[in-house]
Tab-separated table of C-alpha atoms in Angstrom:
chain	number	residue	atom	x	y	z
Z	75	MET	CA	115.244	113.886	75.584
Z	76	GLN	CA	115.398	114.607	71.885
Z	77	ILE	CA	115.088	117.518	69.482
Z	78	VAL	CA	113.263	117.017	66.181
Z	79	ALA	CA	114.087	119.107	63.122
Z	80	SER	CA	111.508	119.004	60.346
Z	81	ILE	CA	113.170	119.709	57.005
Z	82	LYS	CA	112.014	119.712	53.401
Z	83	GLN	CA	113.523	119.186	49.962
Z	84	VAL	CA	112.691	122.114	47.668
Z	85	PRO	CA	113.517	123.007	44.039
Z	86	ASP	CA	116.761	124.944	43.585
Z	87	THR	CA	115.314	127.153	40.876
Z	88	THR	CA	112.589	129.692	40.222
Z	89	GLN	CA	111.819	128.048	36.880
Z	90	VAL	CA	109.545	125.369	38.283
Z	91	GLN	CA	107.133	123.503	36.067
Z	92	ILE	CA	103.597	122.714	37.167
Z	93	ASP	CA	101.559	119.750	35.975
Z	94	PRO	CA	98.517	121.352	34.301
Z	95	VAL	CA	96.267	118.456	35.319
Z	96	THR	CA	97.160	118.005	39.006
Z	97	ASN	CA	98.587	121.495	39.634
Z	98	THR	CA	101.476	119.863	41.490
Z	99	LEU	CA	105.213	120.327	41.031
Z	100	VAL	CA	106.918	118.468	38.166
Z	101	ARG	CA	110.097	117.108	39.781
Z	102	GLU	CA	111.823	115.539	36.784
Z	103	GLY	CA	114.964	117.385	35.695
Z	104	ILE	CA	114.901	119.935	38.529
Z	105	PRO	CA	117.801	120.247	41.023
Z	106	PHE	CA	116.795	120.150	44.696
Z	107	ILE	CA	118.249	121.540	47.928
Z	108	VAL	CA	117.400	121.634	51.629
Z	109	ASN	CA	114.908	124.434	52.245
Z	110	PRO	CA	117.185	127.346	53.318
Z	111	PHE	CA	115.178	128.228	56.440
Z	112	ASP	CA	115.336	124.577	57.513
Z	113	THR	CA	119.147	124.659	57.538
Z	114	HIS	CA	118.898	127.174	60.385
Z	115	ALA	CA	116.449	124.888	62.185
Z	116	LEU	CA	118.979	122.059	61.869
Z	117	GLU	CA	121.823	124.238	63.111
Z	118	GLU	CA	119.942	125.359	66.230
Z	119	SER	CA	119.030	121.736	66.985
Z	120	LEU	CA	122.708	120.833	66.834
Z	121	ARG	CA	123.728	123.760	69.033
Z	122	ILE	CA	121.345	122.548	71.726
Z	123	LYS	CA	122.775	119.043	71.294
Z	124	ASP	CA	126.312	120.430	71.722
Z	125	LYS	CA	125.301	122.228	74.919
Z	126	PHE	CA	122.914	119.787	76.587
Z	127	GLY	CA	123.663	116.446	74.949
Z	128	CYS	CA	120.175	115.951	73.517
Z	129	LYS	CA	119.667	113.559	70.646
Z	130	VAL	CA	118.694	115.189	67.325
Z	131	THR	CA	116.349	113.526	64.848
Z	132	ALA	CA	115.628	115.004	61.417
Z	133	ILE	CA	112.427	114.072	59.602
Z	134	SER	CA	111.284	114.876	56.098
Z	135	MET	CA	108.171	114.052	54.099
Z	136	GLY	CA	108.713	113.591	50.381
Z	137	PRO	CA	109.527	111.230	47.511
Z	138	PRO	CA	112.319	108.631	47.806
Z	139	ASN	CA	114.945	111.022	46.388
Z	140	SER	CA	114.494	113.148	49.532
Z	141	GLU	CA	117.058	110.790	51.052
Z	142	ALA	CA	119.699	113.219	49.774
Z	143	THR	CA	118.270	115.956	51.976
Z	144	LEU	CA	118.415	113.735	55.035
Z	145	ARG	CA	121.975	112.631	54.261
Z	146	LYS	CA	122.956	116.300	54.370
Z	147	ALA	CA	121.442	116.434	57.852
Z	148	LEU	CA	123.521	113.424	58.880
Z	149	SER	CA	126.648	115.059	57.482
Z	150	VAL	CA	126.366	118.000	59.902
Z	151	GLY	CA	125.828	115.856	62.992
Z	152	VAL	CA	122.202	114.725	63.252
Z	153	ASP	CA	121.867	111.411	65.126
Z	154	ARG	CA	118.894	109.894	63.315
Z	155	VAL	CA	116.986	110.622	60.114
Z	156	ILE	CA	113.561	109.419	59.016
Z	157	LEU	CA	112.052	109.764	55.559
Z	158	LEU	CA	108.249	109.782	55.491
Z	159	THR	CA	107.436	108.570	52.032
Z	160	ASP	CA	104.411	106.852	50.517
Z	161	ARG	CA	102.340	107.414	47.394
Z	162	VAL	CA	99.329	108.126	49.599
Z	163	PHE	CA	101.214	111.116	51.081
Z	164	GLY	CA	101.558	112.702	47.612
Z	165	GLY	CA	99.786	115.936	46.694
Z	166	ALA	CA	99.307	116.958	50.330
Z	167	ASP	CA	98.472	120.528	51.298
Z	168	THR	CA	99.735	122.028	54.557
Z	169	LEU	CA	96.954	120.443	56.621
Z	170	ALA	CA	97.613	116.922	55.369
Z	171	THR	CA	101.387	117.459	55.581
Z	172	SER	CA	101.222	118.580	59.216
Z	173	ASN	CA	99.071	115.536	59.961
Z	174	VAL	CA	101.787	113.149	58.724
Z	175	LEU	CA	104.653	115.033	60.389
Z	176	SER	CA	102.890	115.356	63.739
Z	177	GLU	CA	102.058	111.652	63.807
Z	178	ALA	CA	105.712	110.837	63.140
Z	179	ILE	CA	106.780	113.128	65.982
Z	180	ARG	CA	104.165	111.580	68.268
Z	181	ARG	CA	105.644	108.142	67.605
Z	182	LEU	CA	109.176	109.399	68.199
Z	183	ASN	CA	107.994	110.841	71.513
Z	184	GLU	CA	106.847	107.385	72.636
Z	185	ASP	CA	110.456	106.150	72.562
Z	186	ASP	CA	112.245	109.299	73.739
Z	187	GLU	CA	110.583	112.530	74.869
Z	188	VAL	CA	110.541	115.277	72.236
Z	189	VAL	CA	111.086	118.611	73.988
Z	190	ILE	CA	111.563	120.882	70.980
Z	191	VAL	CA	110.468	120.682	67.348
Z	192	PHE	CA	112.320	123.032	65.003
Z	193	CYS	CA	111.012	124.116	61.599
Z	194	GLY	CA	112.060	126.810	59.166
Z	195	LYS	CA	109.635	129.744	59.244
Z	196	GLN	CA	108.416	128.740	55.761
Z	197	THR	CA	109.483	126.909	52.622
Z	198	ILE	CA	110.640	128.747	49.526
Z	199	ASP	CA	108.371	126.705	47.256
Z	200	GLY	CA	105.134	127.230	49.189
Z	201	ASP	CA	105.713	130.257	51.450
Z	202	THR	CA	102.646	129.429	53.543
Z	203	ALA	CA	104.357	129.256	56.980
Z	204	GLN	CA	101.516	126.932	58.059
Z	205	VAL	CA	103.121	123.528	58.590
Z	206	GLY	CA	105.013	124.390	61.800
Z	207	PRO	CA	101.957	125.854	63.540
Z	208	GLY	CA	99.922	122.908	62.223
Z	209	ILE	CA	102.307	120.493	63.925
Z	210	ALA	CA	102.116	122.446	67.186
Z	211	THR	CA	98.309	122.490	67.120
Z	212	ARG	CA	98.013	118.756	66.488
Z	213	LEU	CA	100.543	117.855	69.200
Z	214	GLY	CA	99.322	120.432	71.721
Z	215	TYR	CA	102.782	122.042	71.894
Z	216	THR	CA	103.433	125.688	72.616
Z	217	GLN	CA	104.254	127.420	69.330
Z	218	LEU	CA	106.916	130.112	69.032
Z	219	THR	CA	107.192	131.481	65.501
Z	220	LEU	CA	109.733	133.772	63.796
Z	221	VAL	CA	112.389	133.121	66.444
Z	222	ASP	CA	115.682	134.947	65.864
Z	223	LYS	CA	117.405	134.109	69.160
Z	224	ILE	CA	117.113	131.585	71.965
Z	225	LEU	CA	117.841	133.545	75.121
Z	226	GLU	CA	117.467	130.838	77.774
Z	227	LEU	CA	116.748	127.121	77.864
Z	228	ASP	CA	116.277	125.306	81.160
Z	229	LEU	CA	115.566	121.618	80.655
Z	230	LYS	CA	115.167	120.983	84.395
Z	231	LYS	CA	112.563	123.694	84.829
Z	232	ARG	CA	111.234	122.881	81.345
Z	233	THR	CA	111.142	126.479	80.182
Z	234	ILE	CA	112.507	128.380	77.204
Z	235	LYS	CA	112.861	132.104	76.526
Z	236	VAL	CA	113.202	133.384	72.969
Z	237	SER	CA	113.238	136.545	70.920
Z	238	ARG	CA	110.702	136.755	68.075
Z	239	LYS	CA	111.438	139.000	65.095
Z	240	LEU	CA	108.267	140.906	64.328
Z	241	GLU	CA	107.709	143.779	61.938
Z	242	GLY	CA	109.506	146.811	63.373
Z	243	ARG	CA	110.168	145.250	66.782
Z	244	ASN	CA	111.235	142.185	68.728
Z	245	GLU	CA	109.144	140.318	71.254
Z	246	ILE	CA	110.575	138.383	74.209
Z	247	VAL	CA	108.541	135.311	75.141
Z	248	GLU	CA	108.999	132.699	77.859
Z	249	ALA	CA	107.127	129.423	77.412
Z	250	PRO	CA	106.918	125.904	78.857
Z	251	LEU	CA	108.309	122.849	77.092
Z	252	PRO	CA	107.520	121.056	74.838
Z	253	VAL	CA	107.542	123.687	72.100
Z	254	MET	CA	107.465	123.984	68.345
Z	255	ILE	CA	109.763	126.740	67.092
Z	256	THR	CA	109.918	128.213	63.591
Z	257	VAL	CA	113.142	130.058	62.899
Z	258	VAL	CA	114.360	132.946	60.738
Z	259	ARG	CA	117.751	133.287	59.050
Z	260	GLU	CA	119.113	135.683	61.682
Z	261	LEU	CA	119.062	132.943	64.330
Z	262	ASN	CA	122.431	131.442	63.403
Z	263	ARG	CA	124.937	130.569	60.692
Z	264	PRO	CA	124.685	126.920	59.638
Z	265	ARG	CA	127.830	124.831	59.990
Z	266	TYR	CA	129.562	123.024	57.154
Z	267	PRO	CA	129.931	119.230	57.172
Z	268	THR	CA	133.361	117.726	57.707
Z	269	VAL	CA	134.787	115.369	55.086
Z	270	PRO	CA	134.585	112.288	57.395
Z	271	LYS	CA	130.974	113.100	58.279
Z	272	ARG	CA	130.078	113.588	54.634
Z	273	LEU	CA	131.559	110.187	53.746
Z	274	GLU	CA	129.833	108.582	56.723
Z	275	ALA	CA	126.486	110.097	55.728
Z	276	GLY	CA	126.824	108.740	52.210
Z	277	LEU	CA	127.001	105.186	53.563
Z	278	ALA	CA	124.435	105.577	56.346
Z	279	GLU	CA	121.004	103.963	56.229
Z	280	VAL	CA	118.074	106.351	55.938
Z	281	GLU	CA	115.152	105.035	57.947
Z	282	THR	CA	111.909	105.025	55.945
Z	283	TRP	CA	108.382	105.200	57.341
Z	284	ASP	CA	105.360	104.736	55.106
Z	285	ASN	CA	101.705	104.785	56.054
Z	286	GLY	CA	101.992	101.170	57.067
Z	287	VAL	CA	104.018	102.497	60.007
Z	288	LEU	CA	101.982	105.625	60.753
Z	289	LYS	CA	98.582	103.980	60.169
Z	290	LEU	CA	96.793	107.233	59.334
Z	291	GLU	CA	93.358	107.250	57.720
Z	292	GLN	CA	93.815	107.852	53.989
Z	293	GLN	CA	91.052	110.458	54.079
Z	294	THR	CA	93.339	112.622	56.248
Z	295	ILE	CA	96.525	112.498	54.148
Z	296	GLY	CA	97.689	113.240	50.614
Z	297	LEU	CA	95.238	114.630	48.081
Z	298	LYS	CA	92.279	113.008	49.813
Z	299	GLY	CA	93.090	114.751	53.078
Z	300	SER	CA	93.754	118.152	51.512
Z	301	PRO	CA	90.843	120.600	51.714
Z	302	THR	CA	92.954	123.167	49.853
Z	303	TRP	CA	92.914	122.610	46.091
Z	304	VAL	CA	95.048	124.618	43.702
Z	305	LYS	CA	92.833	125.775	40.848
Z	306	ARG	CA	95.549	127.457	38.827
Z	307	ILE	CA	99.238	128.354	39.119
Z	308	PHE	CA	100.800	130.938	36.829
Z	309	SER	CA	103.475	133.623	36.688
Z	310	PRO	CA	101.860	137.065	36.931
Z	311	GLU	CA	102.321	139.390	33.993
Z	312	ARG	CA	104.393	142.437	34.803
Z	313	ASP	CA	104.447	145.740	32.928
Z	314	LYS	CA	107.846	146.943	31.803
Z	315	GLY	CA	109.324	149.761	33.841
Z	316	GLU	CA	109.521	153.322	32.522
Z	317	ILE	CA	112.355	155.793	33.004
Z	318	ILE	CA	111.182	159.386	33.258
Z	319	GLY	CA	113.119	162.630	33.356
Z	320	ASP	CA	116.745	163.209	34.282
Z	321	GLY	CA	117.039	162.883	38.037
Z	322	LEU	CA	120.738	163.738	37.994
Z	323	ASN	CA	120.629	167.008	36.051
Z	324	ASP	CA	117.013	168.037	36.636
Z	325	PRO	CA	115.798	166.555	39.927
Z	326	GLU	CA	112.949	169.077	40.395
Z	327	GLY	CA	111.606	168.536	36.900
Z	328	THR	CA	111.855	164.762	37.320
Z	329	ALA	CA	110.003	164.931	40.638
Z	330	GLU	CA	107.223	166.893	38.957
Z	331	LEU	CA	106.985	164.310	36.160
Z	332	LEU	CA	106.802	161.521	38.716
Z	333	ILE	CA	104.034	163.241	40.657
Z	334	ASN	CA	102.046	163.779	37.470
Z	335	LYS	CA	102.425	160.094	36.583
Z	336	LEU	CA	101.201	159.054	40.031
Z	337	LEU	CA	98.244	161.430	39.737
Z	338	GLU	CA	97.362	159.996	36.300
Z	339	LYS	CA	97.312	156.475	37.685
Z	340	ASP	CA	95.288	157.627	40.716
Z	341	ILE	CA	97.982	156.315	43.057
Z	342	VAL	CA	98.205	159.600	44.951
Z	343	SER	CA	95.893	162.572	45.220
Z	344	LEU	CA	96.426	166.231	46.009
């Protein structure tokens, strides 16, 4: 049995530049990191490995420099890493991305059964939270999103029980394996790599799969397979804040000023 962690390389800055022609990210000169939510997905994969002895495989779709992201996965204890990279994968939206990732997982499953796929709940560069559910739908796996705790895992009975962090409450769900799980930060605290593991990861070979391996129709991947097109990306203009009254020395007068301002802007009504 194996656990698959899907991770992504994302820009380590809010000052991203967008190509005005393609509306895609300009990667030159921008530092990159492992998507923060994905580090928790990696950690939970490794905790299951520590407890049950499952093999852990990390996969990532991206340009060749995404090798650095996968080496970080190796440095914390992942057994195998696979970089899905090909020019025809470029410019993919969440639908096309989930198509590539799910096909890679399907092929991994042919060699060794995949019982759990872990993803971060979303990426900090896209914030769509769609890729994990897209993988689950394509593979026919049960999907458990926003998981903040794994309560029980029984590989013999092939069941898992988790806690999902919803707005204002938690939900306890029991489901059959295989599953796709998206995780939130509260699930765990990621481990740090040891020096020997870091050195070992730097010398390790990163396995690369292109579309020659996956054999997906080009109309279903990359820009051609992306029904979502970005028309325009821009930073919204924000009005400068306004300080009114003296809340410390005249709280009642300040409250009255605030109410009047809200009434003027038709935000509240009496």
